Coordinates of C-alpha atoms (C1' of nucleotides) in Angstrom, one line a residue:
Chain M
M1 CA -11.6 3.7 25.3
D2 CA -15.1 4.7 23.8
A3 CA -13.7 5.1 20.1
M4 CA -15.1 7.3 18.0
P5 CA -17.3 10.5 19.8
E6 CA -20.9 10.4 18.3
A7 CA -20.5 12.2 13.8
R8 CA -20.5 15.5 13.4
T9 CA -24.1 17.4 12.0
L10 CA -23.0 18.2 8.6
R11 CA -18.8 16.4 8.6
V12 CA -19.7 14.0 7.0
D13 CA -20.5 16.1 3.7
A14 CA -17.7 17.2 3.8
E15 CA -16.2 13.5 4.6
R16 CA -17.9 12.1 1.6
N17 CA -16.1 15.3 -0.4
R18 CA -12.9 14.7 0.3
R19 CA -13.5 11.0 -1.2
R20 CA -14.7 12.3 -3.7
L21 CA -12.2 14.7 -4.6
L22 CA -9.5 11.7 -3.6
D23 CA -11.3 9.8 -6.5
A24 CA -11.8 11.8 -9.1
A25 CA -8.5 12.8 -9.1
L26 CA -7.0 9.4 -9.1
E27 CA -9.3 8.7 -12.4
L28 CA -7.6 11.9 -14.7
F29 CA -4.5 12.0 -13.2
S30 CA -4.3 8.1 -14.7
E31 CA -6.0 9.0 -17.6
R32 CA -4.5 12.3 -18.8
G33 CA -1.8 13.0 -16.1
L34 CA -1.1 14.8 -13.1
D35 CA -1.5 18.5 -15.3
V36 CA -5.2 18.1 -15.7
G37 CA -6.8 21.4 -14.1
V38 CA -8.0 21.8 -10.3
G39 CA -11.3 22.8 -11.7
E40 CA -11.9 19.7 -14.2
I41 CA -11.0 17.8 -10.9
A42 CA -13.5 19.1 -9.3
A43 CA -15.4 19.7 -11.4
R44 CA -15.9 15.6 -12.0
A45 CA -16.1 15.4 -8.2
G46 CA -19.3 17.7 -8.3
V47 CA -17.7 20.4 -6.2
G48 CA -16.7 24.1 -6.3
R49 CA -12.6 24.6 -6.9
G50 CA -12.7 25.8 -3.6
T51 CA -13.6 23.2 -1.2
L52 CA -10.8 21.4 -3.1
F53 CA -8.7 23.4 -1.3
R54 CA -10.6 23.4 1.9
N55 CA -9.7 19.4 1.7
F56 CA -6.2 20.3 0.6
A57 CA -3.8 23.4 1.4
S58 CA -3.0 23.0 -2.5
K59 CA -2.6 20.6 -5.5
E60 CA 0.6 18.5 -4.2
D61 CA -1.4 17.2 -1.2
L62 CA -3.6 16.0 -3.2
I63 CA -1.4 13.8 -5.4
A64 CA 0.1 13.2 -1.3
A65 CA -2.8 11.6 -0.2
I66 CA -3.5 9.9 -3.4
V67 CA 0.3 8.7 -2.6
G68 CA -0.1 7.1 0.2
E69 CA -3.5 5.7 0.1
R70 CA -1.6 3.4 -2.3
M71 CA 1.8 3.0 -0.9
R72 CA -0.4 1.7 2.8
E73 CA -2.5 -1.3 1.1
A74 CA 0.6 -1.9 -0.6
A75 CA 2.4 -1.6 2.5
A76 CA 0.1 -4.5 3.6
S77 CA -1.0 -6.5 0.1
G78 CA 3.3 -7.0 0.8
R79 CA 2.8 -8.3 4.7
E80 CA 0.3 -11.0 3.6
L81 CA 3.4 -12.4 1.0
L82 CA 5.8 -13.5 4.7
D83 CA 3.6 -15.7 5.4
A84 CA 3.3 -17.1 1.8
P85 CA 6.6 -20.9 2.2
D86 CA 8.4 -20.0 -0.8
P87 CA 10.9 -16.7 0.2
E88 CA 12.1 -16.0 -3.3
E89 CA 9.2 -16.3 -4.7
A90 CA 7.2 -14.2 -2.4
L91 CA 10.7 -11.8 -2.7
F92 CA 9.4 -11.6 -6.4
E93 CA 5.9 -11.8 -6.9
F94 CA 5.8 -8.3 -4.5
L95 CA 8.0 -6.6 -6.6
Q96 CA 5.6 -7.9 -9.7
Q97 CA 2.6 -6.4 -7.5
M98 CA 4.8 -4.0 -7.2
V99 CA 5.6 -2.7 -11.3
G100 CA 1.6 -3.5 -11.7
Q101 CA 1.2 -1.0 -9.4
Q102 CA 3.0 1.3 -10.2
Q103 CA 2.0 0.6 -14.0
S104 CA -1.0 2.2 -13.3
D105 CA -0.5 4.9 -12.1
R106 CA 2.0 5.9 -13.4
A107 CA 2.0 10.2 -12.7
L108 CA 1.4 9.8 -10.2
F109 CA 4.1 7.6 -9.1
D110 CA 7.0 9.7 -11.1
A111 CA 6.6 12.3 -8.5
V112 CA 7.5 10.4 -5.2
H113 CA 11.3 10.0 -5.3
D114 CA 11.3 13.5 -6.7
T115 CA 10.0 16.1 -4.2
F116 CA 6.9 14.7 -2.7
L117 CA 9.4 12.3 0.1
A118 CA 9.1 15.5 2.0
N119 CA 5.6 15.6 3.0
S120 CA 5.8 14.4 6.2
E121 CA 2.0 11.4 5.2
I122 CA 3.9 9.9 2.7
A123 CA 6.8 9.6 4.6
A124 CA 5.7 8.0 6.9
A125 CA 3.9 5.3 4.4
Y126 CA 7.2 5.1 3.0
A127 CA 8.8 3.7 6.0
E128 CA 5.8 1.8 7.0
L129 CA 6.9 0.1 3.2
V130 CA 10.3 -0.3 3.2
G131 CA 10.1 -2.3 6.7
V132 CA 7.5 -4.5 5.0
I133 CA 10.1 -5.0 1.8
E134 CA 13.2 -5.4 4.7
Q135 CA 11.2 -8.0 6.2
L136 CA 10.5 -9.7 2.0
V137 CA 14.3 -9.3 1.7
A138 CA 16.1 -10.9 4.5
R139 CA 13.6 -13.9 4.4
A140 CA 15.3 -14.9 1.0
Q141 CA 19.1 -13.9 1.9
A142 CA 18.2 -16.5 5.3
A143 CA 17.0 -19.0 2.6
G144 CA 19.9 -18.0 0.7
V145 CA 18.5 -17.2 -2.7
V146 CA 19.4 -14.0 -2.5
R147 CA 23.3 -12.3 -2.6
A148 CA 23.8 -11.0 1.1
D149 CA 25.0 -8.0 0.6
L150 CA 21.9 -6.4 -1.0
G151 CA 20.3 -4.1 1.4
A152 CA 16.1 -2.9 0.6
L153 CA 17.1 -0.1 0.0
D154 CA 19.2 -1.2 -3.2
L155 CA 16.7 -3.0 -4.7
I156 CA 13.9 -0.1 -4.4
V157 CA 16.4 2.1 -5.9
M158 CA 16.5 -0.7 -8.5
V159 CA 12.4 -0.9 -8.4
K160 CA 11.2 2.3 -8.7
G161 CA 13.7 3.7 -11.8
L162 CA 12.8 0.5 -14.1
C163 CA 9.0 1.4 -13.5
E164 CA 9.5 4.8 -14.4
A165 CA 11.5 3.0 -17.6
A166 CA 9.8 0.3 -18.3
T167 CA 6.3 1.8 -18.5
A168 CA 6.2 4.2 -21.3
L169 CA 7.0 1.4 -22.8
H170 CA 4.3 -0.6 -21.8
H171 CA 1.6 -0.8 -24.5
V172 CA 4.0 -1.2 -26.9
N173 CA 6.1 -4.1 -25.7
P174 CA 3.5 -6.2 -22.8
H175 CA 6.4 -7.9 -21.6
I176 CA 8.8 -5.6 -20.6
A177 CA 8.5 -5.4 -17.5
E178 CA 9.0 -8.7 -16.8
R179 CA 11.7 -9.1 -18.5
Q180 CA 13.5 -6.3 -16.0
L181 CA 12.4 -7.6 -13.5
D182 CA 14.4 -11.1 -15.3
L183 CA 16.8 -9.0 -14.6
V184 CA 16.2 -7.8 -11.4
R185 CA 15.9 -11.5 -10.4
A186 CA 19.9 -12.3 -12.0
A187 CA 21.6 -9.7 -10.7
L188 CA 19.8 -9.8 -7.7
R189 CA 21.5 -14.0 -7.6
P190 CA 24.7 -15.5 -4.8
A191 CA 25.7 -16.9 -7.7
A192 CA 26.0 -13.4 -9.7
A193 CA 27.9 -12.2 -7.1
T194 CA 31.7 -12.9 -7.7
E195 CA 32.6 -9.3 -6.6
P196 CA 30.5 -7.3 -3.3
L197 CA 29.0 -4.3 -4.2
R198 CA 30.9 -1.0 -4.0
G199 CA 30.0 1.1 -1.0
R200 CA 26.9 1.0 1.2
P201 CA 23.5 0.5 1.8
P202 CA 21.4 3.1 1.3
T203 CA 18.7 4.1 4.2
I204 CA 15.8 5.4 4.7
D205 CA 18.3 7.7 6.9
D206 CA 19.4 8.8 3.2
F207 CA 16.2 9.4 2.0
K208 CA 14.8 11.6 4.6
R209 CA 18.1 13.5 4.7
A210 CA 17.6 13.9 0.1
F211 CA 13.9 14.4 1.2
P212 CA 14.2 17.9 4.1
A213 CA 11.3 18.2 5.3
P214 CA 10.6 21.8 4.8
G215 CA 10.2 24.0 8.1
A216 CA 12.0 21.2 9.7
A217 CA 15.6 22.9 9.4
A218 CA 18.5 22.3 11.1
G219 CA 20.6 24.9 13.5
A220 CA 18.9 28.2 16.0
A221 CA 15.7 29.1 15.1
K222 CA 16.0 32.5 13.8
A223 CA 12.7 35.2 15.0
S224 CA 11.6 36.3 11.6
Chain L
M1 CA 30.0 21.6 -52.8
D2 CA 31.6 24.6 -52.1
A3 CA 30.6 24.2 -48.6
M4 CA 28.7 27.3 -46.3
P5 CA 27.0 29.9 -48.0
E6 CA 28.6 32.9 -46.4
A7 CA 27.4 34.6 -43.6
R8 CA 24.0 36.7 -43.5
T9 CA 24.1 40.6 -42.8
L10 CA 23.1 39.8 -39.3
R11 CA 22.0 36.1 -38.9
V12 CA 25.4 36.3 -37.2
D13 CA 23.6 38.4 -34.2
A14 CA 20.4 35.8 -33.6
E15 CA 22.3 33.1 -34.2
R16 CA 24.8 34.0 -30.8
N17 CA 21.5 35.4 -29.3
R18 CA 20.8 31.0 -29.5
R19 CA 23.3 29.8 -28.2
R20 CA 23.4 32.3 -25.3
L21 CA 19.8 31.2 -24.4
L22 CA 20.6 27.6 -24.8
D23 CA 23.4 28.2 -22.7
A24 CA 22.0 29.7 -19.8
A25 CA 18.2 28.0 -19.5
L26 CA 21.0 24.8 -19.1
E27 CA 22.3 26.8 -16.7
L28 CA 19.3 27.1 -15.1
F29 CA 17.5 24.0 -15.4
S30 CA 20.3 21.9 -13.7
E31 CA 20.3 24.8 -10.7
R32 CA 17.1 24.5 -10.4
G33 CA 14.9 22.4 -12.2
L34 CA 12.4 22.5 -15.2
D35 CA 10.1 25.2 -14.0
V36 CA 12.5 27.8 -13.8
G37 CA 10.7 31.2 -16.0
V38 CA 11.0 31.7 -19.7
G39 CA 11.6 35.8 -18.9
E40 CA 14.7 33.9 -16.3
I41 CA 16.4 32.6 -19.5
A42 CA 15.6 35.2 -22.0
A43 CA 17.4 37.9 -18.6
R44 CA 19.8 35.7 -18.4
A45 CA 21.2 35.6 -21.7
G46 CA 20.5 39.1 -21.8
V47 CA 18.0 38.6 -24.8
G48 CA 14.0 39.5 -24.1
R49 CA 11.1 36.8 -24.2
G50 CA 10.5 37.2 -27.4
T51 CA 13.6 36.2 -29.1
L52 CA 13.1 33.3 -27.0
F53 CA 10.0 32.4 -28.6
R54 CA 11.8 33.3 -32.7
N55 CA 14.7 30.4 -31.3
F56 CA 12.7 28.1 -29.8
A57 CA 8.6 27.0 -30.7
S58 CA 8.0 27.1 -27.1
K59 CA 9.4 26.0 -24.2
E60 CA 9.4 21.9 -23.9
D61 CA 11.3 22.5 -28.0
L62 CA 14.2 24.7 -26.5
I63 CA 14.1 21.4 -23.5
A64 CA 14.9 19.0 -26.0
A65 CA 17.0 20.4 -28.3
I66 CA 19.4 21.2 -24.7
V67 CA 18.8 16.7 -25.1
G68 CA 18.8 16.8 -28.1
E69 CA 22.5 18.3 -27.7
R70 CA 23.7 15.9 -25.1
M71 CA 22.1 12.5 -26.6
R72 CA 24.9 13.7 -29.5
E73 CA 27.5 13.9 -27.2
A74 CA 26.7 10.6 -25.9
A75 CA 26.9 9.1 -28.3
A76 CA 30.6 10.5 -30.0
S77 CA 31.2 10.0 -26.6
G78 CA 30.6 5.8 -27.0
R79 CA 31.4 5.5 -30.3
E80 CA 35.1 6.0 -29.4
L81 CA 35.3 3.2 -26.4
L82 CA 34.5 1.1 -29.9
D83 CA 38.8 0.6 -29.8
A84 CA 39.0 0.0 -26.4
P85 CA 40.9 -3.8 -25.4
D86 CA 38.6 -4.7 -23.1
P87 CA 34.4 -4.8 -24.6
E88 CA 33.4 -5.6 -21.3
E89 CA 34.8 -2.2 -19.5
A90 CA 33.7 -0.7 -22.8
L91 CA 30.6 -0.9 -22.1
F92 CA 30.0 -0.7 -18.3
E93 CA 32.7 2.6 -18.9
F94 CA 30.3 4.1 -21.2
L95 CA 27.5 3.5 -19.1
Q96 CA 29.4 4.7 -16.4
Q97 CA 29.7 7.3 -18.5
M98 CA 25.9 8.3 -19.2
V99 CA 25.2 7.8 -15.7
G100 CA 26.9 11.1 -14.5
Q101 CA 26.2 13.0 -17.5
Q102 CA 22.4 12.7 -16.5
Q103 CA 22.6 12.9 -12.8
S104 CA 24.0 16.6 -13.9
D105 CA 21.6 17.1 -15.7
R106 CA 18.8 15.7 -13.7
A107 CA 16.0 17.9 -14.5
L108 CA 16.4 17.3 -18.2
F109 CA 16.2 14.0 -18.7
D110 CA 13.9 13.1 -16.6
A111 CA 11.6 14.2 -19.4
V112 CA 12.8 12.9 -21.9
H113 CA 11.1 9.2 -22.0
D114 CA 7.6 10.9 -21.1
T115 CA 7.4 13.1 -24.0
F116 CA 10.2 14.4 -25.9
L117 CA 10.8 11.4 -28.3
A118 CA 7.4 12.8 -30.4
N119 CA 10.8 15.5 -31.0
S120 CA 12.2 14.9 -34.0
E121 CA 15.3 16.2 -33.1
I122 CA 15.5 14.7 -28.9
A123 CA 14.3 11.1 -31.4
A124 CA 17.3 11.8 -34.7
A125 CA 19.7 11.5 -31.7
Y126 CA 18.4 9.3 -29.6
A127 CA 18.0 7.0 -32.7
E128 CA 22.4 8.0 -33.1
L129 CA 22.9 7.0 -29.0
V130 CA 20.9 3.6 -29.3
G131 CA 22.9 2.1 -32.6
V132 CA 26.4 3.4 -30.8
I133 CA 25.3 1.0 -27.7
E134 CA 23.9 -1.8 -29.8
Q135 CA 27.0 -2.0 -31.2
L136 CA 28.8 -1.7 -28.0
V137 CA 27.2 -4.4 -26.5
A138 CA 27.7 -7.0 -29.4
R139 CA 30.7 -6.7 -28.7
A140 CA 30.6 -8.1 -25.3
Q141 CA 28.5 -11.0 -26.1
A142 CA 30.9 -11.9 -28.8
A143 CA 33.9 -12.1 -26.4
G144 CA 31.1 -13.5 -24.1
V145 CA 31.3 -11.2 -21.2
V146 CA 27.4 -10.6 -21.6
R147 CA 24.2 -12.8 -21.6
A148 CA 23.4 -13.7 -25.6
D149 CA 19.8 -12.0 -25.3
L150 CA 20.1 -8.9 -23.9
G151 CA 18.6 -6.6 -26.3
A152 CA 20.8 -3.5 -26.0
L153 CA 17.2 -1.0 -24.9
D154 CA 16.7 -3.9 -22.6
L155 CA 20.2 -2.5 -21.0
I156 CA 19.0 1.4 -21.3
V157 CA 15.7 0.6 -19.8
M158 CA 17.4 -0.9 -16.8
V159 CA 20.0 2.0 -16.4
K160 CA 17.2 5.0 -17.7
G161 CA 15.2 3.9 -14.4
L162 CA 18.5 2.9 -12.7
C163 CA 19.5 7.3 -13.0
E164 CA 15.9 8.9 -12.4
A165 CA 16.6 6.5 -9.3
A166 CA 19.5 6.9 -7.6
T167 CA 20.3 11.3 -8.9
A168 CA 18.1 12.3 -6.0
L169 CA 19.6 10.3 -3.7
H170 CA 23.8 11.1 -4.7
H171 CA 23.9 14.5 -2.7
V172 CA 23.8 11.9 0.3
N173 CA 25.0 8.9 -0.9
P174 CA 27.3 9.6 -3.4
H175 CA 28.9 5.7 -3.9
I176 CA 24.6 4.7 -5.0
A177 CA 25.0 4.4 -8.4
E178 CA 27.3 3.1 -8.4
R179 CA 26.6 0.0 -6.7
Q180 CA 23.1 0.3 -9.1
L181 CA 25.2 -0.4 -12.1
D182 CA 27.5 -2.9 -9.8
L183 CA 23.4 -5.0 -9.8
V184 CA 23.4 -4.2 -13.4
R185 CA 27.2 -5.9 -14.5
A186 CA 25.7 -8.9 -12.3
A187 CA 22.4 -9.1 -14.4
L188 CA 24.3 -9.6 -17.8
R189 CA 26.9 -11.9 -16.9
P190 CA 25.9 -15.1 -18.9
A191 CA 26.9 -16.5 -15.2
A192 CA 23.4 -15.7 -13.6
A193 CA 21.2 -16.4 -16.8
T194 CA 19.6 -18.6 -15.2
E195 CA 16.7 -19.1 -17.3
P196 CA 15.7 -16.8 -20.1
L197 CA 14.9 -13.3 -20.1
R198 CA 10.5 -13.8 -20.7
G199 CA 9.3 -11.3 -23.7
R200 CA 11.3 -10.1 -26.6
P201 CA 13.9 -6.9 -26.5
P202 CA 13.0 -3.8 -26.6
T203 CA 13.5 -1.9 -30.4
I204 CA 13.6 1.5 -31.7
D205 CA 9.9 0.7 -33.5
D206 CA 8.2 0.5 -29.8
F207 CA 9.8 3.4 -28.5
K208 CA 8.5 4.9 -32.0
R209 CA 4.9 3.6 -31.3
A210 CA 5.3 4.9 -27.6
F211 CA 6.3 8.4 -28.7
P212 CA 4.4 9.2 -32.6
A213 CA 5.7 12.0 -32.9
P214 CA 2.9 14.8 -33.5
G215 CA 0.6 15.4 -37.2
A216 CA 2.0 12.2 -38.1
A217 CA -1.1 9.9 -37.1
A218 CA -2.2 6.8 -39.6
G219 CA -4.8 5.9 -41.6
A220 CA -6.1 8.5 -44.3
A221 CA -5.6 12.1 -44.6
K222 CA -8.8 14.2 -44.1
A223 CA -9.4 17.4 -45.8
S224 CA -9.7 19.8 -43.2
Chain X
dA1 C1' -19.4 25.0 9.8
dC2 C1' -19.0 24.7 4.8
dC3 C1' -19.4 25.4 0.3
dT4 C1' -18.8 29.0 -3.6
dG5 C1' -17.4 31.4 -7.5
dA6 C1' -15.7 36.2 -8.4
dA7 C1' -10.7 38.2 -8.7
dC8 C1' -6.2 37.7 -8.0
dA9 C1' -1.6 36.5 -9.4
dC10 C1' 1.9 34.4 -12.1
dC11 C1' 3.7 32.0 -17.0
dG12 C1' 3.9 30.8 -21.9
dT13 C1' 3.4 32.6 -25.9
dT14 C1' 1.4 35.9 -28.8
dC15 C1' 1.9 40.3 -31.5
dA16 C1' 2.1 45.7 -33.3
dA17 C1' 5.4 48.1 -33.1
dG18 C1' 10.4 49.4 -33.8
dT19 C1' 15.2 49.1 -35.6
Chain J
dA1 C1' 15.3 40.3 -40.9
dC2 C1' 15.3 40.6 -36.2
dC3 C1' 14.6 42.8 -31.4
dT4 C1' 11.4 44.2 -27.5
dG5 C1' 7.7 44.3 -24.0
dA6 C1' 3.4 45.2 -23.3
dA7 C1' -0.8 42.4 -24.2
dC8 C1' -3.6 37.6 -23.8
dA9 C1' -4.6 32.9 -22.1
dC10 C1' -4.2 29.6 -18.8
dC11 C1' -4.3 27.3 -14.3
dG12 C1' -3.5 27.5 -9.1
dT13 C1' -4.7 30.0 -4.6
dT14 C1' -7.3 33.3 -2.4
dC15 C1' -10.5 35.6 0.1
dA16 C1' -16.2 37.4 0.7
dA17 C1' -19.6 36.6 0.7
dG18 C1' -23.4 33.1 1.0
dT19 C1' -26.0 28.4 3.7

DNA sequence: ACCTGAACACCGTTCAAGT
DNA sequence: ACCTGAACACCGTTCAAGT
C-alpha cells in the first residue's frame, strides 16, 4: 500500500485554511461563546466568509469538527491511563482531566448532548470515548473499588452534568469541580451501595436513538 | 393599607395580553426549544409583535419572566415539604420534583446558570428557592441522614447538572433521572463520607459574583 | 480547484401611525 | 395608554465573478 498519494497542487493551501479556521473558531468560541459571528471567525483566520462555508457545510458543522477533535484527544489520554497501576486513581484522574478540558472549552461542550450527537463525526468520536471509559470502569469494578451496578454511561451523565453546572462558578470558587468529583467518588463507593440503582444503565443505543442522524429515518423511503 | 388601587381603565386588557404572551411562549418553548421566533409567539398569543416588546424588553426578558415564575412555584412546593415527617424523604421528594419540572421545561432551565442569573427577577426567585433547599438539607443533616459537610448549593449544582444531562435521554430511557438521583443519594450518605469534601461549599455570593447584574459594576461611577 | 465579497433570507427590535 | 405592522439592523448562507 503506497500510503498517501502525492499532494495535490493547491490542496495544501486549502488544508492550511481549514486548519486556520478551526484554530480561529476555537479561540473565539472559548473567549466569547458560540455566538461569535462567522464573519469574525473568517476574518481572524484571514480568509473570506465563503471559504468557511466551502470547508464546513454550516456553522454547526464547524463546531462539530472542533468538538470531534477534542473527543479524540480525550480518548487517547484515557487509553494511556489504562496502563496506570491503581485502577481507582486511574478512573478519577481521567474524570478530572475531562472536567478540566470541558471547563476550558465550556461553550463547545454545552451543545454536545443537545443536538450535536446527531452529527456522524461527533457520534463516532463519542463512541470511541465511551469505549475507553467502559474499560476504566470495568477495571475499577474488578478491583472492587467501584459499585458493580454502575454503567460507564451512568458516570458520563453525572460528570457531563457536573461540568456544565460547576464551570459557571469556577472563576469565583475554583475548587467546586473538585468538590463535585468528591461527591461522585462517594456515590460510586461500594459501601454507599446500600440499595441497587433503579432502572437500567443507559447504553450507547439510547444515545443514538435520542439523537438520530438526519436522513437515517426508519421505514419505507418514499420517492419525493 | 387599602390593598390594590382600583383597576385602571384599559390595563386589564394589557394584563391579559401579558398573560397570553407568557402562556404562548411557554407552550412553544416546551414544544420546540428557545429558538422559536418572537413573531410566532406573538401570533399564538393573538397580539402584534410590538406588544411583546411593550411587555418585555427583549426575548431574553420574556424567558426570564417565565423561569422566575417556575422558580417561585418550586419554592412554594418545597416549603410544604418542610412539614413532612421524614426529613430524608422530604429532601429527595423535593429533588425528584425539581428534576421532573426541569424535564418538562428543559429549554427554559438550560439557560439559567448560563446568563439569566444576571436578571434581577430571576436572581430574587433563585435566592428564595435556595433558602428553602437550605432548610430541607439542614433538617436532613440534623437527623443524621445526610453528610454534615454538604452545602445546599453543592446539591443544587449536582442536581442541576444531572437534569441537563439526563433529560436528553429521558424519552429513550425513562428511569435515567431516577438512577442519577439514586447516585446522588449514595453520595450524600454519611457512611460514604470517608474523606471530607475538598474546598468550601459554594455560596449565593459565588453565584452573584459569577453573574453580575448589568449596570452594577463596582468602583467609582464615571459620568458618561 | 479554490477564493472572495456582494446579495439574499431570516429574525430580533424599533417606531411612526393608528385607536 | 395601548396596539399594530412596516421598516431597520444583524447574521448565517449562497453564488456569480474572479484567480
